[in-house]
CSV table of C-alpha atoms in Angstrom, one decimal:
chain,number,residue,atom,x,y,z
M,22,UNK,CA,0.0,0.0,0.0
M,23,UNK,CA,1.2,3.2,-1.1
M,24,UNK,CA,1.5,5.9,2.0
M,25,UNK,CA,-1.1,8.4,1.7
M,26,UNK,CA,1.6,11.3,2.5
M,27,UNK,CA,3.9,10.1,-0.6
M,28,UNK,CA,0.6,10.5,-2.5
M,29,UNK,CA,-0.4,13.8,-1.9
M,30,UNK,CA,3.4,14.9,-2.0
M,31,UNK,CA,3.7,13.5,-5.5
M,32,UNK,CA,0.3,15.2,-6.9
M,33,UNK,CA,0.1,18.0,-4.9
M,34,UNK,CA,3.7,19.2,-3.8
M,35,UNK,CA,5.2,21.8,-1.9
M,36,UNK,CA,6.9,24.7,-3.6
M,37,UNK,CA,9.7,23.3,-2.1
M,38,UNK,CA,11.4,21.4,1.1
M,39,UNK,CA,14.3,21.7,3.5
M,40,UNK,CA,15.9,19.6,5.5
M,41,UNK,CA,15.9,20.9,9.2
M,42,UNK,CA,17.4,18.1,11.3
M,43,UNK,CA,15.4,14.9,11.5
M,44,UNK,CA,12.7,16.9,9.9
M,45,UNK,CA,11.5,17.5,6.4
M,46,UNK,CA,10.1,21.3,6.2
M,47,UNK,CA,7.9,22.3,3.4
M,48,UNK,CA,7.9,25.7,1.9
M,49,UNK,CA,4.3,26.0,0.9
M,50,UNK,CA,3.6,29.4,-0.7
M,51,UNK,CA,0.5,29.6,0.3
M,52,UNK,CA,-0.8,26.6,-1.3
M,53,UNK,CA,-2.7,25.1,2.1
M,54,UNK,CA,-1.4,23.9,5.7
M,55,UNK,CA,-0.1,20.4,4.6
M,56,UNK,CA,2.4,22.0,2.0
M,57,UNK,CA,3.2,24.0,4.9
M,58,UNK,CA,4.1,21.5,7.5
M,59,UNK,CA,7.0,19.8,8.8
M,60,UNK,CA,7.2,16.0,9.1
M,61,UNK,CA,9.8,13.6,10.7
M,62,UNK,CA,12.0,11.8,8.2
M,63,UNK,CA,14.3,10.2,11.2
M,64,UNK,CA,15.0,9.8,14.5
M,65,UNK,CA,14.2,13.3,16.4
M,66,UNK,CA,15.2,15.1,19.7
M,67,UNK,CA,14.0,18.3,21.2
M,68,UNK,CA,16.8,20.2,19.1
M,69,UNK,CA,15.2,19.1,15.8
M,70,UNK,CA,12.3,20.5,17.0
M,71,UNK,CA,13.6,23.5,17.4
M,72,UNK,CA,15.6,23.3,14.1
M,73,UNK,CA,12.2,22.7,12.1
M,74,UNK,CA,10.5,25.2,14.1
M,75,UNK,CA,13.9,28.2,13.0
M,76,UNK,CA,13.2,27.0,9.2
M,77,UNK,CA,9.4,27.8,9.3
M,78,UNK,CA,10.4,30.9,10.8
M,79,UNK,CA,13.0,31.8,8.3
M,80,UNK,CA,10.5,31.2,5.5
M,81,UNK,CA,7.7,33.0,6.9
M,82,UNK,CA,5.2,30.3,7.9
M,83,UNK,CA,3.8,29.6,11.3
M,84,UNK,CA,5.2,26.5,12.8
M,85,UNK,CA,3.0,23.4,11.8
M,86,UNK,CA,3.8,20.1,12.2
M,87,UNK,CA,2.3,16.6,10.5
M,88,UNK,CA,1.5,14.3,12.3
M,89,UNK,CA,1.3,10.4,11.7
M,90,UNK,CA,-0.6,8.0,13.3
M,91,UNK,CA,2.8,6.2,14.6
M,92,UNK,CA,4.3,9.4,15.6
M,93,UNK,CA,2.2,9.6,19.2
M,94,UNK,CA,5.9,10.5,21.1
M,95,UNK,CA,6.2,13.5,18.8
M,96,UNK,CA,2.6,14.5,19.3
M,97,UNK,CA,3.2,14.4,23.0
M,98,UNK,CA,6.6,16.6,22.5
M,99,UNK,CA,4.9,19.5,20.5
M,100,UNK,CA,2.1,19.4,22.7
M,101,UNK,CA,4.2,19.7,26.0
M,102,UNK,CA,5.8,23.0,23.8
M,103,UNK,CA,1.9,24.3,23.1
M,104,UNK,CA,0.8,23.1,19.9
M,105,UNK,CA,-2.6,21.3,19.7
M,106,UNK,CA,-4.6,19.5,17.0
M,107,UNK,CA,-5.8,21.7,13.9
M,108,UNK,CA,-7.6,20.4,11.3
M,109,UNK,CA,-7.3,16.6,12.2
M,110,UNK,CA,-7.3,14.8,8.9
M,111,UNK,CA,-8.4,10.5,9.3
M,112,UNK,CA,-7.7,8.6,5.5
M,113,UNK,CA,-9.2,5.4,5.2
């Protein structure tokens, strides 16, 4: 089965995307919030974090992170630094 995220990165990509520690950053443009997110590619710590979080800043975008099912520590990080849920998005 083919991930849903390599999906909508093939037919609908970002503008572009960074590498910012174990993160991948996209550089949306304005072309919607999951263009616009960061997403784990590797093993993280707390300083990737806040490397993905300098590279949305540097671009211009409001941090955002994507979040996978499998990714529940991650979730628990960002959410011990603030974030919360928007736009919760369930692909069956």
């Amino acid at each position: 089965m083919t991930d849903i995220l390599d999906l909508t990165d093939a037919t609908w990509p970002a503008a572009a995307r960074h590498e910012a520690g174990a993160f991948v950053v996209r550089e949306g443009l304005g072309g919607g919030q999951r263009v616009s997110s960061a997403t784990v590619r590797a093993a993280w710590a707390e300083t990737d974090i806040d490397r993905a979080e300098a590279c949305q800043a540097a671009l211009g975008q409001v941090p955002l992170f994507l979040i996978r099912p499998d990714e529940e520590p991650l979730d628990r990080a960002l959410a011990a630094r603030g974030y919360a849920v928007k736009d919760p998005v369930h692909a069956y």
